[in-house]
Structures are given as structure tokens and as C-alpha cells.
């Protein structure tokens, strides 16, 4: 069956008000771009005529501006799941304009399959190659593409020349069966391949192929600075010490690391610490730093869902594919983030917190307890199932007016039961094997900024000091309330809570 080549505008016109669209991609890597950009124009034209036009978006993780940004500015999104990083989307969510369902990334594909979020009408899949017999070769990410391809009534392929055909072979496409027929996911080491290098679809469902040449919209990262370098060094020193003590085996264990500048700095420090042997990654995103470490031989293998790298870095990978082919694999997000596989492999997880409390609960998603930042992403998939779960963050934010360590988190994503280690530039709190009261001592002593240490010791004096988890409930969120009122948590006055 011949493929039907159409324009992005023709493809967008197939998407109707009320539809749910399923997208390829994970972070801006591998996301559909051209059709969503045209869809925003349709929404604006319909709105100008007084007609409603809104859709639901199901995707792997965040997308680029040509999806979440353009569509939220056009007020074309009714519903979306999961993780996102776009500033305009965030504004719309916090204004109450979009229903945002922030779920664990490993659960996205299965919740779509289970029917929790409604029907997938159209899938838009970015590819580096598509064949008339229905083989779709993905680009820089796995995401939920296999699932939405199978469930959607219609598939639109964005055949993007900005991705080299050398990406063919990078992917390992595997979709588990649903309960009660599900079996184990047979990955026993990060480099195991268990599926196909392409998605096989019924070619009759491919209603159009849109040829584009549109680079990924990945963010570039700020250069490491003394603060992120110190956090990274603290992580590397902690892991090296745990290996010396025999807690981490001498062969080391696979690492997961989140996105952002701190994650990049952590990987940099681990790469430099030659007491740590060359290691593997079983992670969701591979950033520039990991590619450098693979080239240097410090990272032996990288299993991930996406190559969230700058475009020059991606180009370098495509050009050197003979070198990278046996050192990288991209998987669908329910496999890259599978709790089952993470626990089996003994992955060490390293993610960034917005804030943590003195007992080890972590907030990864909300500012001031109510406003969404980005979402939980894959941090929960890895944290709860990790061999050692680590959270990093600077001890203060906003020029020291905010302490990242507070008496009680204003929103909780990762509970005290899941969080093993908290690391700031001040030091390391090892919470393993400790009771809540012991954890509070470790966190305040080792992680809190000097400006806030006495404030938190004084908070503990308001409690009975004896309960399993001592709190003074009226005062537990007083530092947040103080920030909202005076703009500086340091102004908190405990006297009124005595
Ligand atoms: O504000 O943007 O105005 O400067 O929050 O903080 O320090 O720039 O850190 O970019 O690494 O983001 C947790 C959001 C950190 C991210 C989070 C303010 C701070 C700044 C951003 P500005 P930084 P990062 C892998 C795993 C959840 C998902 C996850 C994230 C802004 O890492 O989304 O881990 N994680 N996924 O000033 C108020 C505080 C604050 C604060 C920081 N306590 N109160 N504002 N900020 N702490 C990825 C995937 O799953 C795909």
C-alpha cells in the first residue's frame, strides 16, 4: 500500500474538536512538531468564529514549544497528561484553564490502555523512516508511541529529515501484555534488547505522512557553577564511600539521573571520580554529559527513553552511530521506567527536589503547595524502587529567601518511606535505617543552610519531641506562610506558636 504524503495543515485538519491525540516523544526529543503547530492555527480560527476547539493530549513526558507552548497559547488544550516543562502551559494550568493529570511516567501507557483517560483518536508520530508495510522507525525517544499507535484510529507520521536515518536500530520497541496475562519484562541487564527496532502498525491506519525538517527543541543547559559542582561532588563522594563500605558492589550499579543542570553536574562529577568504576545507566533521559562519558569510556552503556541532548550533540551521535550502536538503547517509557526492572537491576536513582522536609518527605512538583511546576516525571518510578534513592537540591532558593528544607513539605510526591539520601551543597543526610527523629537530626545537621539551621532546631522545640514524628501542626507550614506574607522565610517568628 503506497504511503499518502500530505501537508502538515492537511494532517491537522483531520483532528476535530474533542479529540484526544497521542504523541510520540519524551521531553522535547522525538515529539511531533509540525502538525501540532498547524493545529494551533485551526484552533485560533475556530475560536475567532466563536466555535469551541479543544483537544486532549496524551504523551510520554514534556514536549517542545511547538506542541505544549503553541497549543496552550492558542487555548487549544482541554486535558493533558503527563509531565511538562513549558512555561506557557504551566501558566495556563495554574490559571485553571487546563485539566492536567500529573501521573508517573511509567504508568502513562498502561493507563491509556486501561481506558482511564478515554479514547485515542489520532496518533502523531515523529519518524526517521516509515515503510509502506507499516514499519515506523522512531527518532530520539520511545515515549508512549507503541501504545498510541496501536490504540489510535488514525496515525499521522511526521517524517523528519532533521533526524538521520542512522537512528534506525536505536530503539527496542516492546509493549507488555495487560493483566491478567502480563509476564515479567525480561530485562536482566541494561543492555538487554527484548523487542523490535520499529513499531509495526496496520498500514491502513497511516492516513498521512508529513515530511518535515524540524530539529528537536531541547533546552540547552547552563554551564556548571560552583553550587551545582559542589552538589555533584557530594553525590560522587557519597557513592564512592558507599562502594568502599561494600554497600554498593565493586562492579557498581546502574544509575538513573533526572534532567536539569544539577543532574548534568552530578554526572560530570561521577565521571571524574576514578574510584568509581565505569558504570551503566538505566535511566529515562540521556543528557549531554552522559554522551561525553560514553565517549570517554566512563559510561559503558546507556538505556533510556530519550536522547534529551542539544542538537549538535544529537548530530554527533548520529554521525558516530557505528561507535554508539552497541552502547545505547531507547525504550518506551513504561520499560525505561519500569518499577519491576528498576528494582531487579538495583538502580541508584538521583533526582532533584523542589523542597524536602526534616523527616525526608520530598516535594518535586509544587511551588508553595498549590502551583504546579513541571510534574513528577519519572522521579517516583525510580525512587520507590531504587537500590538507593537520592534527592539533590540547593539548600536555599531565591537568593536565600527560601529554605529548601522545611518542617513539613507543602506538597508531597515522595514519602519518607521512599527517600534514602538527601544531598545539598552543604552535605549529605543518610536517612537509611533511621527513625523519623534521627532523620530530622541528620537532615538539619548536614543539609540545611547555616541561615536556617537554628530556625529548624527551634521549630523542633515547639514539638513534644517524643512522638514518632514530632510536629507542631499550627507551625508546620509557617515558613511557607511567612514567605507568602513577607517574601522571606527567615522572618518566621515561632513565638506566636508556643
Ligand atoms: O525558579 O525558574 O524562577 O529560576 O524552581 O529550580 O534550581 O533551576 O532546578 O531546573 O533542576 O528544576 C524539581 C523543578 C528542579 C525539576 C525541578 C525554583 C527555582 C527556579 C527551578 P526560576 P532549579 P531545576 C527526570 C525526573 C520533577 C521531575 C523529575 C523537576 C525553579 O528537577 O521538574 O525529577 N523535577 N523527573 O528558584 C520555590 C522552592 C524552590 C523554588 C527551587 N523550594 N520554593 N521555588 N525553586 N526550589 C525527568 C523526567 O521525568 C522526564
mmCIF file of C-alpha atoms and ligand atoms in Angstrom, residues 26-27 61 83 105 219 256-262 284-285 351-355 364 367 373-379 394 397-398 402-404, ligand 1:
data_model
loop_
_atom_site.group_PDB
_atom_site.id
_atom_site.type_symbol
_atom_site.label_atom_id
_atom_site.label_comp_id
_atom_site.label_asym_id
_atom_site.label_seq_id
_atom_site.Cartn_x
_atom_site.Cartn_y
_atom_site.Cartn_z
ATOM 1 C CA UNK A 26 9.639 12.164 25.663
ATOM 2 C CA UNK A 27 10.877 15.598 26.712
ATOM 3 C CA UNK A 61 6.713 13.391 29.010
ATOM 4 C CA UNK A 83 4.955 15.754 32.777
ATOM 5 C CA UNK A 105 5.652 8.312 33.514
ATOM 6 C CA UNK A 219 16.814 23.169 26.067
ATOM 7 C CA UNK A 256 19.269 6.891 36.868
ATOM 8 C CA UNK A 257 19.583 10.627 36.853
ATOM 9 C CA UNK A 258 16.914 13.280 36.295
ATOM 10 C CA UNK A 259 17.028 16.256 33.945
ATOM 11 C CA UNK A 260 18.495 19.699 34.508
ATOM 12 C CA UNK A 261 21.682 21.448 35.490
ATOM 13 C CA UNK A 262 22.173 19.641 38.787
ATOM 14 C CA UNK A 284 14.810 7.845 31.384
ATOM 15 C CA UNK A 285 16.737 10.715 29.810
ATOM 16 C CA UNK A 351 16.549 13.230 41.228
ATOM 17 C CA UNK A 352 16.074 16.888 42.077
ATOM 18 C CA UNK A 353 13.719 18.090 44.796
ATOM 19 C CA UNK A 354 11.962 21.427 44.995
ATOM 20 C CA UNK A 355 11.849 21.039 48.779
ATOM 21 C CA UNK A 364 9.123 17.579 43.377
ATOM 22 C CA UNK A 367 5.572 25.743 44.443
ATOM 23 C CA UNK A 373 5.989 23.495 38.469
ATOM 24 C CA UNK A 374 6.624 20.638 35.972
ATOM 25 C CA UNK A 375 5.270 17.384 37.301
ATOM 26 C CA UNK A 376 6.546 14.239 38.972
ATOM 27 C CA UNK A 377 8.051 12.872 35.772
ATOM 28 C CA UNK A 378 9.805 9.587 36.324
ATOM 29 C CA UNK A 379 11.186 10.510 39.731
ATOM 30 C CA UNK A 394 20.458 23.622 46.613
ATOM 31 C CA UNK A 397 16.324 29.200 46.599
ATOM 32 C CA UNK A 398 15.578 32.779 45.507
ATOM 33 C CA UNK A 402 13.515 30.196 50.675
ATOM 34 C CA UNK A 403 14.931 27.246 52.581
ATOM 35 C CA UNK A 404 14.666 24.028 50.583
HETATM 36 O O1 LIG B 1 12.994 29.152 39.673
HETATM 37 O O2 LIG B 1 12.877 29.150 37.237
HETATM 38 O O3 LIG B 1 12.296 31.205 38.548
HETATM 39 O O4 LIG B 1 14.689 30.399 38.426
HETATM 40 O O5 LIG B 1 12.255 26.462 40.910
HETATM 41 O O6 LIG B 1 14.676 25.236 40.044
HETATM 42 O O7 LIG B 1 17.019 25.127 40.825
HETATM 43 O O8 LIG B 1 16.523 25.837 38.417
HETATM 44 O O9 LIG B 1 16.235 23.446 39.254
HETATM 45 O O10 LIG B 1 15.613 23.317 36.756
HETATM 46 O O11 LIG B 1 16.640 21.399 38.064
HETATM 47 O O12 LIG B 1 14.277 22.119 38.443
HETATM 48 C C1 LIG B 1 12.475 19.919 40.798
HETATM 49 C C2 LIG B 1 11.560 21.569 39.181
HETATM 50 C C3 LIG B 1 14.016 21.439 39.631
HETATM 51 C C4 LIG B 1 12.925 19.606 38.325
HETATM 52 C C5 LIG B 1 12.709 20.633 39.489
HETATM 53 C C6 LIG B 1 12.622 27.431 41.900
HETATM 54 C C7 LIG B 1 13.987 27.906 41.442
HETATM 55 C C8 LIG B 1 13.773 28.007 39.949
HETATM 56 C C9 LIG B 1 13.661 25.572 39.151
HETATM 57 P P1 LIG B 1 13.238 30.059 38.366
HETATM 58 P P2 LIG B 1 16.187 24.993 39.594
HETATM 59 P P3 LIG B 1 15.752 22.562 38.015
HETATM 60 C C10 LIG B 1 13.576 13.217 35.297
HETATM 61 C C11 LIG B 1 12.955 13.068 36.654
HETATM 62 C C12 LIG B 1 10.493 16.676 38.879
HETATM 63 C C13 LIG B 1 10.527 15.574 37.875
HETATM 64 C C14 LIG B 1 11.725 14.714 37.912
HETATM 65 C C15 LIG B 1 11.693 18.718 38.114
HETATM 66 C C16 LIG B 1 12.878 26.790 39.672
HETATM 67 O O13 LIG B 1 14.025 18.809 38.588
HETATM 68 O O14 LIG B 1 10.794 19.063 37.374
HETATM 69 O O15 LIG B 1 12.515 14.710 38.844
HETATM 70 N N1 LIG B 1 11.648 17.555 38.808
HETATM 71 N N2 LIG B 1 11.859 13.957 36.871
HETATM 72 O O16 LIG B 1 14.318 29.152 42.044
HETATM 73 C C17 LIG B 1 10.069 27.909 45.455
HETATM 74 C C18 LIG B 1 11.381 26.257 46.451
HETATM 75 C C19 LIG B 1 12.160 26.198 45.260
HETATM 76 C C20 LIG B 1 11.793 27.050 44.204
HETATM 77 C C21 LIG B 1 13.502 25.824 43.601
HETATM 78 N N3 LIG B 1 11.676 25.488 47.494
HETATM 79 N N4 LIG B 1 10.341 27.117 46.504
HETATM 80 N N5 LIG B 1 10.759 27.900 44.300
HETATM 81 N N6 LIG B 1 12.648 26.775 43.198
HETATM 82 N N7 LIG B 1 13.225 25.458 44.852
HETATM 83 C C22 LIG B 1 12.876 13.984 34.221
HETATM 84 C C23 LIG B 1 11.681 13.354 33.610
HETATM 85 O O17 LIG B 1 10.935 12.762 34.284
HETATM 86 C C24 LIG B 1 11.431 13.491 32.176
#
